[in-house]
Short mmCIF file of C-alpha atoms and ligand atoms in Angstrom, two decimals:
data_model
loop_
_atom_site.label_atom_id
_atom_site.label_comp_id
_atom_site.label_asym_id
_atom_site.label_seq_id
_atom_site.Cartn_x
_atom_site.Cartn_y
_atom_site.Cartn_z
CA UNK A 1 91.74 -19.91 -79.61
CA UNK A 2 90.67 -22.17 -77.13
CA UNK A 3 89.22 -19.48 -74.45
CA UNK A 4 87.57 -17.67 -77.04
CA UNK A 5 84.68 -19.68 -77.73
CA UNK A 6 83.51 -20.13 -74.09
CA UNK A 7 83.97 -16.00 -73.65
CA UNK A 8 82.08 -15.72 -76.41
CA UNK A 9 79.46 -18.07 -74.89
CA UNK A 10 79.24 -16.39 -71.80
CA UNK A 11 78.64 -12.88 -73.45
CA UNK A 12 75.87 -14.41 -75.73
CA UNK A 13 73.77 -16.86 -72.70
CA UNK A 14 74.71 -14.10 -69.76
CA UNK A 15 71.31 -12.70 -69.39
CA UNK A 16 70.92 -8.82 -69.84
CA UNK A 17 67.90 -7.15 -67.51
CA UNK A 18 65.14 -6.37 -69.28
CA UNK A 19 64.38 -2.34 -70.01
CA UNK A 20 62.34 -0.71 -67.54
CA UNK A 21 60.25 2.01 -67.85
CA UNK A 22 59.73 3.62 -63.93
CA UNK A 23 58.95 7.05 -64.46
CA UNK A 24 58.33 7.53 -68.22
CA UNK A 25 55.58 8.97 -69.52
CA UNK A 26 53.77 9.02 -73.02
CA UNK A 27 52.16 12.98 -73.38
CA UNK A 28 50.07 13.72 -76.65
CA UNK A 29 50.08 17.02 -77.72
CA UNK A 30 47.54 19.21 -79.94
CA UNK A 31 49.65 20.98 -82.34
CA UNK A 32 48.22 24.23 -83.44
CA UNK A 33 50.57 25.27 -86.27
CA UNK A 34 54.00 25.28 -88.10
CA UNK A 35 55.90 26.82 -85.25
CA UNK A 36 54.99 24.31 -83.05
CA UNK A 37 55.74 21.10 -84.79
CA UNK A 38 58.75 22.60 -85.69
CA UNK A 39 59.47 23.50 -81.81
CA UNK A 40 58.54 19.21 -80.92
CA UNK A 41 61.36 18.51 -84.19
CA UNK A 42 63.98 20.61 -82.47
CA UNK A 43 63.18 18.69 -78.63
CA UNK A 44 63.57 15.41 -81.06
CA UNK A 45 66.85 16.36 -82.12
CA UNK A 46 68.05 17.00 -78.47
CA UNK A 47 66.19 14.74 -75.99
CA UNK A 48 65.31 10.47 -77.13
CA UNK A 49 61.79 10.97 -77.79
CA UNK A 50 59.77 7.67 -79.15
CA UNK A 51 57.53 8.42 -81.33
CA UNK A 52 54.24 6.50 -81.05
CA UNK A 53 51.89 8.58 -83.32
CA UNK A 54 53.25 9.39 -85.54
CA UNK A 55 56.08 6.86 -85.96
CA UNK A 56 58.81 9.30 -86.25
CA UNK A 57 59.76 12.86 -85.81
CA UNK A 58 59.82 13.88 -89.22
CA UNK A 59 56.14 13.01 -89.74
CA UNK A 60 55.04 15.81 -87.27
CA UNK A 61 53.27 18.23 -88.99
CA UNK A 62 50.91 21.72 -88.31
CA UNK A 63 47.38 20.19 -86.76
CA UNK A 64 48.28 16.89 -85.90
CA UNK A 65 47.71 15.56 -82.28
CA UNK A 66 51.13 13.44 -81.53
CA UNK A 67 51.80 10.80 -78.55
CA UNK A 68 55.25 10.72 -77.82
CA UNK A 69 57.42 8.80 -74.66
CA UNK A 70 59.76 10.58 -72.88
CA UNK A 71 62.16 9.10 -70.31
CA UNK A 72 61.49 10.37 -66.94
CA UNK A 73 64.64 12.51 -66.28
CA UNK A 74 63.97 14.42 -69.97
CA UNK A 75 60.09 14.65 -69.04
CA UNK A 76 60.02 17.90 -67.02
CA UNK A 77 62.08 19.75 -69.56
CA UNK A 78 60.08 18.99 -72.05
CA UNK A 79 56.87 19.76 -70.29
CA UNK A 80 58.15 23.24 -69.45
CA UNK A 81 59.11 23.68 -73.17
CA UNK A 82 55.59 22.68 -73.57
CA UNK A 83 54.35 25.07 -70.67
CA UNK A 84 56.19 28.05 -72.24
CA UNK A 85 55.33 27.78 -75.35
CA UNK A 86 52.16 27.84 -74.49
CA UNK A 87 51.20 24.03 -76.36
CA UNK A 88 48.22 22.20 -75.32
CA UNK A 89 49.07 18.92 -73.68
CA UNK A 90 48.02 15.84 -71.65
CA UNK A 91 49.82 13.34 -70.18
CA UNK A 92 48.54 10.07 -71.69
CA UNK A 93 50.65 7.62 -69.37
CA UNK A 94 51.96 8.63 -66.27
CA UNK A 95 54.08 5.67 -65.44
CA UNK A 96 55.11 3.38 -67.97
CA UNK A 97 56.68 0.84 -66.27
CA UNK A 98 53.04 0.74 -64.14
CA UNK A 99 51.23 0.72 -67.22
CA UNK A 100 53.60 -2.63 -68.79
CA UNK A 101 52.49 -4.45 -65.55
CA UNK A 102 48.82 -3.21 -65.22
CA UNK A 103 48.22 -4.88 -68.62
CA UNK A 104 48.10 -8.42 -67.80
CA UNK A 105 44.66 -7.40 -66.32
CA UNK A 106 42.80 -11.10 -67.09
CA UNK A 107 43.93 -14.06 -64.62
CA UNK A 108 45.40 -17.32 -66.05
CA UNK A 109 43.01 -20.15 -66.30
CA UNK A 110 45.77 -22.56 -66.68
CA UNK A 111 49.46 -21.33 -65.57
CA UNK A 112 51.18 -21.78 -68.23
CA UNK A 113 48.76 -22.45 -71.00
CA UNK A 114 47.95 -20.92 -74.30
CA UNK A 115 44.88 -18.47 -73.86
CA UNK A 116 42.83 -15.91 -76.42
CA UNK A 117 41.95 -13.69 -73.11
CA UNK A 118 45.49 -13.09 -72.96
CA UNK A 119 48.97 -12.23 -74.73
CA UNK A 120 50.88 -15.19 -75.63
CA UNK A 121 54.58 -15.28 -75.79
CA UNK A 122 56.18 -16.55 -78.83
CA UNK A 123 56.53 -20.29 -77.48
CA UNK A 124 52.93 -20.88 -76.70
CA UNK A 125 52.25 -19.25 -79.76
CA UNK A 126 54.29 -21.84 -81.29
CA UNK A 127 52.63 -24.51 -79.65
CA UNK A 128 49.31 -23.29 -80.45
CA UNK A 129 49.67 -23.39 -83.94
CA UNK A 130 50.87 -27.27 -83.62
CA UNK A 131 47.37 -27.69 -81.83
CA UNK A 132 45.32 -25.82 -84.56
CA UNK A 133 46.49 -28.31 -87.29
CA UNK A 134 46.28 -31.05 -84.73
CA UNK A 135 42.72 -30.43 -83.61
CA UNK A 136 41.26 -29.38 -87.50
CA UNK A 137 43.52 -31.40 -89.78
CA UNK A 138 41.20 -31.11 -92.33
CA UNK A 139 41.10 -27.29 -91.82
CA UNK A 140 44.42 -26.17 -91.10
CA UNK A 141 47.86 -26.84 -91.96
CA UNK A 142 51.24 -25.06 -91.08
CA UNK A 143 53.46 -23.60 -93.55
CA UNK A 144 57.23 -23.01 -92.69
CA UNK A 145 57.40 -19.72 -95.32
CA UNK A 146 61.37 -19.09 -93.70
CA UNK A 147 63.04 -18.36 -91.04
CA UNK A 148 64.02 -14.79 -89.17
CA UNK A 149 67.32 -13.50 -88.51
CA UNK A 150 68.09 -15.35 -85.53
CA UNK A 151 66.66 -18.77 -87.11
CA UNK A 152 63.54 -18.48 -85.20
CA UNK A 153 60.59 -20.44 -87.96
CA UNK A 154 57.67 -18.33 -90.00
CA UNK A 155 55.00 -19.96 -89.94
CA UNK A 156 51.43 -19.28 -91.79
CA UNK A 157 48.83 -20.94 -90.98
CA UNK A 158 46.40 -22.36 -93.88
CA UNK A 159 42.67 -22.72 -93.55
CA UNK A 160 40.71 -23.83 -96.19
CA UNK A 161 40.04 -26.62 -98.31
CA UNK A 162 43.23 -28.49 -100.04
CA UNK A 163 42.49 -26.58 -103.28
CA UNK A 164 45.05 -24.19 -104.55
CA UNK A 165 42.55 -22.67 -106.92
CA UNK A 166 40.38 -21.24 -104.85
CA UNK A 167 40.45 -17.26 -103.79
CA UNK A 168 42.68 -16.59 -100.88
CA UNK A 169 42.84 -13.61 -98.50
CA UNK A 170 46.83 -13.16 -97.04
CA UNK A 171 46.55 -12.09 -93.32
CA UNK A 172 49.68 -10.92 -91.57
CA UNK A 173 49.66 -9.81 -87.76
CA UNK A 174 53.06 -8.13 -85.49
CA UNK A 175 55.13 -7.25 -88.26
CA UNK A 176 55.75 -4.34 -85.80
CA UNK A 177 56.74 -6.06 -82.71
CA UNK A 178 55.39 -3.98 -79.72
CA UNK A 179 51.85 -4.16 -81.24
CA UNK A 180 50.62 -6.83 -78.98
CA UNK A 181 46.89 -6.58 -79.91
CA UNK A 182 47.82 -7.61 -83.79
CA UNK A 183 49.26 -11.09 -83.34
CA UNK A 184 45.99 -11.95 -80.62
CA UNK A 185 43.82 -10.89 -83.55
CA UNK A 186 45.20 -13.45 -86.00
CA UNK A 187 44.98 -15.94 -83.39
CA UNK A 188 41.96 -15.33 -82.37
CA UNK A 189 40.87 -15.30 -86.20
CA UNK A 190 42.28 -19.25 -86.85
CA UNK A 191 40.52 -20.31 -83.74
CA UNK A 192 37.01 -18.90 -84.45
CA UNK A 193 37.26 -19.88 -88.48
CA UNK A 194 37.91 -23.11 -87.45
CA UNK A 195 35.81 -23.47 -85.01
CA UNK A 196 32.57 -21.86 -86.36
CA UNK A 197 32.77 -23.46 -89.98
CA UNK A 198 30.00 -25.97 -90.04
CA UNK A 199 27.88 -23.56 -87.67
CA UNK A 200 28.58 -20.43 -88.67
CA UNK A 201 26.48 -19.11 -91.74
CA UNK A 202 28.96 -16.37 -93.13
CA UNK A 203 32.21 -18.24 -92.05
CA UNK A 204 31.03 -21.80 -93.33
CA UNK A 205 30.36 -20.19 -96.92
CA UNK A 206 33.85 -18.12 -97.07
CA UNK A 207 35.81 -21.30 -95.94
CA UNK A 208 33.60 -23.81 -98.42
CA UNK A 209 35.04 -21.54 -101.52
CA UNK A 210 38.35 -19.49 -100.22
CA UNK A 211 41.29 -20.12 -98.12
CA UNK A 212 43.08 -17.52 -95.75
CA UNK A 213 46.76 -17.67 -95.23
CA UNK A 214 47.41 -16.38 -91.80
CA UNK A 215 50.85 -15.36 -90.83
CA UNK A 216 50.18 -15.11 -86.85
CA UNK A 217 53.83 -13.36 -85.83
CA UNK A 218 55.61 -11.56 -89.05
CA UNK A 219 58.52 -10.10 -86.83
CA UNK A 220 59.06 -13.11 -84.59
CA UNK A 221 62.50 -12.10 -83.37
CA UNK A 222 61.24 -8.56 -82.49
CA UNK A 223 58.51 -9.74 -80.96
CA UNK A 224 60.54 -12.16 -78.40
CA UNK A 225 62.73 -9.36 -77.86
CA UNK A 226 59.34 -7.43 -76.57
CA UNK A 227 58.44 -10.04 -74.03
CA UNK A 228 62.14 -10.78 -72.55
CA UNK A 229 64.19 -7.38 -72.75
CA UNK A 230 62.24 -4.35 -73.94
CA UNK A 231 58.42 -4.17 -74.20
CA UNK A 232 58.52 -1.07 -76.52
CA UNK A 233 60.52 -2.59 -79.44
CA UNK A 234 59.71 -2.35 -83.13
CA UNK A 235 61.67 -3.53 -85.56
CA UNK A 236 63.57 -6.73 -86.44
CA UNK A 237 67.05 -8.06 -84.53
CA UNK A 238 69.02 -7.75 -87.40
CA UNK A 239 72.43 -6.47 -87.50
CA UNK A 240 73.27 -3.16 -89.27
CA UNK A 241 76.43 -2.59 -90.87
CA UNK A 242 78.37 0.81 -89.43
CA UNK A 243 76.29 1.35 -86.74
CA UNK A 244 75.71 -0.49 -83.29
CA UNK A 245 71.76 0.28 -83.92
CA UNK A 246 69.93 -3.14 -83.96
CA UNK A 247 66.90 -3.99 -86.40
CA UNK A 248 65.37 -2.62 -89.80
CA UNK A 249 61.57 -1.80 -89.44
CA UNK A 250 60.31 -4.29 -91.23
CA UNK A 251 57.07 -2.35 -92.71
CA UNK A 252 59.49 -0.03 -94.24
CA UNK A 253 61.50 -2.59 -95.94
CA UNK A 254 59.13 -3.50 -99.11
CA UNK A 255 59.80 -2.81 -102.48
CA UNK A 256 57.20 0.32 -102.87
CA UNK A 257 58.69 3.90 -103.22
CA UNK A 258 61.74 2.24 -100.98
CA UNK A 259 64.06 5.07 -101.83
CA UNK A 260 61.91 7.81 -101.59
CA UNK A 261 61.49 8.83 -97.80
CA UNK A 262 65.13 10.21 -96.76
CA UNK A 263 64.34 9.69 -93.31
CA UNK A 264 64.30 6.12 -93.29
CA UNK A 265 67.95 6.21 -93.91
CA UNK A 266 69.29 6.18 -90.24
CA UNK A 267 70.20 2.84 -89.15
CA UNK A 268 68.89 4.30 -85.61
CA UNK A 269 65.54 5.54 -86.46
CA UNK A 270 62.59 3.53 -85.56
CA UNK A 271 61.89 3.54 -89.04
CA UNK A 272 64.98 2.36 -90.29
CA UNK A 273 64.16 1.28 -94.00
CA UNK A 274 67.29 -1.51 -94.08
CA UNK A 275 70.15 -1.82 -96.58
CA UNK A 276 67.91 -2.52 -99.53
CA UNK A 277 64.59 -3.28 -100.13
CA UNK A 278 63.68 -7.05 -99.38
CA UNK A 279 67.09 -7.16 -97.28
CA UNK A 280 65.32 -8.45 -94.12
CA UNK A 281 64.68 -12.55 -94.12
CA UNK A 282 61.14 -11.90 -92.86
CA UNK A 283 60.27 -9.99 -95.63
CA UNK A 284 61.38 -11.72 -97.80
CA UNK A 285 59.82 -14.71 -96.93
CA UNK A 286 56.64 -13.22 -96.82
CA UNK A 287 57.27 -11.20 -100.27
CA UNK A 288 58.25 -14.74 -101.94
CA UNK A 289 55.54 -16.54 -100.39
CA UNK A 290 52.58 -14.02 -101.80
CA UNK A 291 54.31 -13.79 -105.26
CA UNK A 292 54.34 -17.62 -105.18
CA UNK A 293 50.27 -18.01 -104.20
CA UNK A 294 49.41 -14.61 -106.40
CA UNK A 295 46.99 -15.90 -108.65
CA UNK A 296 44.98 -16.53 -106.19
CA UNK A 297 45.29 -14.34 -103.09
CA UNK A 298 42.62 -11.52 -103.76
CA UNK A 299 43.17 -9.24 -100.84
CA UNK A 300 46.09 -8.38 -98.52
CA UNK A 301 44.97 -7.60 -94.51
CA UNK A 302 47.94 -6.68 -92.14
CA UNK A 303 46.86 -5.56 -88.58
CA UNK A 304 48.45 -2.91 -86.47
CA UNK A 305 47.77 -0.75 -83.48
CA UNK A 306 47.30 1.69 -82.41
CA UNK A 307 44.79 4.37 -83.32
CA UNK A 308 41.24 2.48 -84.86
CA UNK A 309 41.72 3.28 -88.47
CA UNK A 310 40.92 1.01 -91.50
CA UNK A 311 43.79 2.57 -94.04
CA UNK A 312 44.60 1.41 -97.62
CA UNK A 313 46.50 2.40 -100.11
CA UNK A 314 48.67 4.65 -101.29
CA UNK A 315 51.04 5.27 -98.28
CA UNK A 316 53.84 6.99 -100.91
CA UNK A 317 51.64 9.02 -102.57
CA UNK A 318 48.74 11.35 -102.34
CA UNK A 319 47.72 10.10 -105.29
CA UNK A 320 44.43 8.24 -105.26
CA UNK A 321 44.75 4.22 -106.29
CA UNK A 322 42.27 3.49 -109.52
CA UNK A 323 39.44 1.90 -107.40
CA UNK A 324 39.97 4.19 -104.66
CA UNK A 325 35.84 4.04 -104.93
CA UNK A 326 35.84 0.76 -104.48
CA UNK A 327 38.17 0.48 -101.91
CA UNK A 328 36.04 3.13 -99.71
CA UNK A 329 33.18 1.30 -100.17
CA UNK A 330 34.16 -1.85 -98.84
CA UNK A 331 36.49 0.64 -95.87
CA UNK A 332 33.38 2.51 -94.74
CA UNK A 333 31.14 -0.75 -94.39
CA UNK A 334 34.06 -2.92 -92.84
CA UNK A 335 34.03 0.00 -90.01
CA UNK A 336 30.46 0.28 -89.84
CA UNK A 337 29.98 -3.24 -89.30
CA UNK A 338 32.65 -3.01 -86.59
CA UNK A 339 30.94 -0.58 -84.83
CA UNK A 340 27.93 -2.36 -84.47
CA UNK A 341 29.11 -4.70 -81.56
CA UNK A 342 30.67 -2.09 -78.83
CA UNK A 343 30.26 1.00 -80.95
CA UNK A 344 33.87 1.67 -81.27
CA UNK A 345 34.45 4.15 -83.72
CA UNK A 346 37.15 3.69 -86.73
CA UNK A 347 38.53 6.12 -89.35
CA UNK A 348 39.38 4.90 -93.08
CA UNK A 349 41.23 6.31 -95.58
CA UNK A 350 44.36 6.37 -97.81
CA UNK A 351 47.32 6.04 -96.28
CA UNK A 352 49.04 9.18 -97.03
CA UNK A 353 46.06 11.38 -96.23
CA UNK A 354 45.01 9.79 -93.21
CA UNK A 355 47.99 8.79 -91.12
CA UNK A 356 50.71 10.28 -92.91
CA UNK A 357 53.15 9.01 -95.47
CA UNK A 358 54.83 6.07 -96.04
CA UNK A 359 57.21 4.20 -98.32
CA UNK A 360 57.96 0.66 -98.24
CA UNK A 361 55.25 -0.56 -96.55
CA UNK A 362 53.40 -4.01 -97.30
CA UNK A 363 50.29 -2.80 -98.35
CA UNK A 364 51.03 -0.08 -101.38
CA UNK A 365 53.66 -3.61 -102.40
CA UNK A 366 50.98 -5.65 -102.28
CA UNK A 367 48.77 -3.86 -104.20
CA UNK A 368 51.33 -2.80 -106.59
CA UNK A 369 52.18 -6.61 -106.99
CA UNK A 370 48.20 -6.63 -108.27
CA UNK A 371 46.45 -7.54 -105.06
CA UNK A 372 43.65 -5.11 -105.59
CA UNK A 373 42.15 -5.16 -102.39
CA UNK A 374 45.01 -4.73 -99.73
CA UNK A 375 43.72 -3.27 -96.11
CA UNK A 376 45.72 -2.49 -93.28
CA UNK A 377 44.25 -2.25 -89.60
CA UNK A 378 45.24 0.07 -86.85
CA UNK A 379 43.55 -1.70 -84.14
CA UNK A 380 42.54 -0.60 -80.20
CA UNK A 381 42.78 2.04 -78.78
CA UNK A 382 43.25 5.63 -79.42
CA UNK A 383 45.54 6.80 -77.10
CA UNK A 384 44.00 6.06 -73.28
CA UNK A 385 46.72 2.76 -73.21
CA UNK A 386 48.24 2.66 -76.53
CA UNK A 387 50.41 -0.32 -77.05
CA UNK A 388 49.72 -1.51 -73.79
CA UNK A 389 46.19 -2.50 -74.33
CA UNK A 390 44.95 -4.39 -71.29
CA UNK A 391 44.08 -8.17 -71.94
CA UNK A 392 40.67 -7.29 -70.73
CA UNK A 393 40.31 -5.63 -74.42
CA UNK A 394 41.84 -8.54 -76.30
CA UNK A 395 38.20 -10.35 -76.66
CA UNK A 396 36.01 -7.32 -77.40
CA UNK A 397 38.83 -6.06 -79.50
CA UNK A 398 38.99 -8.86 -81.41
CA UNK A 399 35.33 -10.00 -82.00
CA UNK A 400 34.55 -6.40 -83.65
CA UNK A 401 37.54 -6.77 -85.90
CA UNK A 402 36.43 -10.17 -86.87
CA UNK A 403 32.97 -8.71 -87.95
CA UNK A 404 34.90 -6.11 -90.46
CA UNK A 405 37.61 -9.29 -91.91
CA UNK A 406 34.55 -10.93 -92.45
CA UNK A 407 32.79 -8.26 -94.49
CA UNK A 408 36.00 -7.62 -96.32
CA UNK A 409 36.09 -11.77 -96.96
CA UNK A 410 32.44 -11.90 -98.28
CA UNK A 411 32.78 -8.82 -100.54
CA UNK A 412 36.11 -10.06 -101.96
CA UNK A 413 34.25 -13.73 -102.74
CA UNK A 414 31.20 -11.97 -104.42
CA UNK A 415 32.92 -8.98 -106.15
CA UNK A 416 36.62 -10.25 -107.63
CA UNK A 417 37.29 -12.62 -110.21
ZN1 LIG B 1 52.56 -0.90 -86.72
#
C-alpha cells in the first residue's frame, strides 16, 4: 500500500504536453444537396473530424455551409474526396497551431496582470472578480453558486442594489470551454456596469431598479483544460462511466427535451448529453441557483461563439414559443443596435430554424422554467478565425454586444412585470 499513493501522485502532478495543432486545418464547405451531406457523414464516420459549425456530424444537412477541423495527415484525403466529388470548398485555417499563437495579437501592459484587451486564464479571472467586489462594494458581490468537478469554485458575480426584489437578468458566459470571446464579454460587462453607473444614462437607470447575476466562467474546469492542454476543448472534465471519453457538454445537459436527440448518447461525441439530465455539478449549480432567484430573474442571456447570431428559443422544436413576436422584436432591435457601432452584421432566430436543433440546452430550460425572455449569443466572427478570435477583436467585440444586452436590459425593465 505504501508505494501506491506516491505512484499515484506522480501519474496525477507529471505534466502531460499540451495538444498541438501543426498542420491542421479548419475547411468550410457549401453543401449543395442530400448526397453531399451524406458523403461529409460517411468521411465523419471514418476520419476524426471536429465539428465547429455545426457542432456535430449528425446536424449536417442539404444547404448548409459547415466548418470542420481536420488533422493534417487526414486533410488531403479529405480534400480529394472533396475535389472528386466535385464540393465547393475553402480552406478557412491553414495552420492551426499558427492560428492558436497568432491570437494573442494585443501586447501585455502589465506581465502578468488581469486585462479586458486580452484573454484571461482562469486564475486572473479569479482574481479579478476579488477586485470587482473590492473596488465597488456597494455594487458587486461574489456568489460561490458550487463547485465543478474537479473542486474548482462557481462564482457569479452580483451587481445591483442589495434588494432581492428587484428584476434580475441571469448572464452566463464559457459554458462551452473553447469559446474564448464569451467569458471576455461577461467580464468586460461587470467592469463597464460598474464603472459607468453614476455616468452612464441607460446603465445608471437599469442598475438603480434591476440586478444582473453574472456567471463569468460556467465550465471552469473545461476552460483550464483549454489554456494548459488542449485549446479546442468543449465540454466539462468529468468522468464517464464505460468509456475512457472525458467530459459531458454541458449545454446539452439541461432538463429540456434531454432524451430526445439520440445522438447525444455517445460518451465520445462533442455533444455528449451526460448520464442524466442535471448530472454535471456545473449545471446543477447553475439550474439550482436560477430556480432559487426565479421570481425575480426576467430574462436568461448565455453567450457563445462563433457565428454572429442572436438565437432564442425553441432549440427542440420547430415549434414557435407563444411570444415568439415578442421575442423577435426585442432579437431584431438588439442586432440592429449592435450594428450600429462597427456595422457587424447578426442573424436572429429560433433555435431550431436558425442553427439547427438542440435538446438540453440552457435556454429552451430556462424558458420552460418561465423565464420568458431567454437569449443566447453566438458572438464574433463568422468563420475568417473562428474560436480563435484575435484579442485585437475582444474590445470592438465586446462594446457592440454591450449595446444589444443593454437594449435587451431596458426592454425587459419597461415591458415585464
Ligand atoms: Zn457554444
Amino acid at each position: 500500500m505504501r508505494f501506491i499513493l506516491p505512484v499515484g501522485l506522480i501519474a496525477t502532478t507529471l505534466a502531460i504536453a499540451p495538444v498541438r495543432f501543426d498542420g491542421e486545418k479548419v475547411l468550410r464547405v457549401k453543401l449543395q444537396d442530400e448526397k453531399q451531406a451524406n458523403i461529409i457523414k460517411d468521411l465523419a464516420q471514418t476520419n476524426q473530424l471536429d465539428f465547429w459549425y455545426p457542432d456535430a456530424a449528425h446536424h449536417v444537412a442539404a444547404n448548409m455551409t459547415i466548418d470542420f477541423r481536420v488533422s493534417e495527415k487526414e486533410s488531403q484525403s479529405i480534400q480529394s474526396s472533396l475535389d472528386q466529388n466535385k464540393m465547393h470548398y475553402e480552406i478557412l485555417i491553414h495552420d492551426l497551431q499558427e492560428e492558436i499563437e497568432k491570437q494573442f495579437d494585443v501586447k501585455e501592459d502589465i506581465p502578468g496582470r488581469h486585462s479586458y484587451a486580452k484573454y484571461n486564464n482562469w486564475d486572473k479571472i479569479v482574481a479579478w472578480t476579488e477586485k470587482m467586489v473590492h473596488k465597488h462594494p456597494e455594487m458587486v458581490s461574489r456568489i460561490k453558486i458550487g463547485t465543478t468537478v474537479e473542486d474548482n469554485p462557481l462564482y457569479v458575480l452580483k451587481i445591483g442594489k442589495r434588494d432581492e426584489r428587484r428584476k434580475a437578468i441571469f448572464m452566463d458566459c464559457g459554458i462551452h470551454a473553447r469559446e474564448w470571446i464569451s467569458p471576455a464579454f461577461c467580464q468586460w460587462f461587470v467592469y463597464q456596469a460598474a464603472k459607468t453607473y453614476g455616468k452612464n444614462k441607460i446603465m445608471t437607470k437599469l442598475l438603480d431598479r434591476m440586478n444582473f447575476y453574472v456567471l463569468p466562467v460556467f465550465n471552469v474546469d473545461g476552460y483550464i483544460w483549454s489554456w494548459t492542454q488542449n485549446r479546442m476543448w468543449r465540454k466539462n472534465r468529468s468522468k464517464n462511466q464505460n468509456s475512457n471519453c472525458i467530459g459531458t457538454d454541458l449545454n446539452r445537459n439541461f432538463n429540456a427535451s434531454w432524451n430526445s436527440f439520440p445522438n447525444t448518447k455517445d460518451p465520445c461525441a462533442e455533444t455528449y448529453r451526460g448520464p442524466e439530465p442535471e448530472s454535471e455539478k456545473e449545471t446543477k449549480a447553475v439550474t439550482d441557483f436560477i430556480r432559487s432567484h426565479l421570481k425575480s430573474i426576467k430574462a436568461y442571456i448565455t453567450f457563445h461563439s462563433y457565428s454572429q447570431m442572436l438565437l432564442f428559443p425553441y432549440g427542440y422544436t420547430s415549434k414557435l414559443p407563444p411570444n415568439y413576436k415578442d421575442l423577435a422584436k426585442v432579437a431584431k432591435i438588439s442586432t440592429d443596435v449592435l450594428s450600429t457601432r462597427y456595422e457587424t452584421r447578426y442573424i436572429y432566430g429560433p433555435i431550431a430554424s436558425t442553427i439547427y436543433p438542440t435538446s438540453g440546452s440552457s435556454l429552451d430550460w430556462a424558458y420552460n422554467l418561465g423565464i420568458k425572455h431567454t437569449f443566447a449569443f453566438e458572438l464574433r466572427d463568422k468563420g475568417k478565425f473562428c474560436f480563435l478570435l484575435p484579442e485585437s477583436q475582444i474590445k470592438p467585440t465586446c462594446k457592440e454586444t454591450l449595446l444589444a444586452v443593454k437594449f435587451i436590459a431596458k426592454y425587459i425593465l419597461k415591458h415585464t412585470s
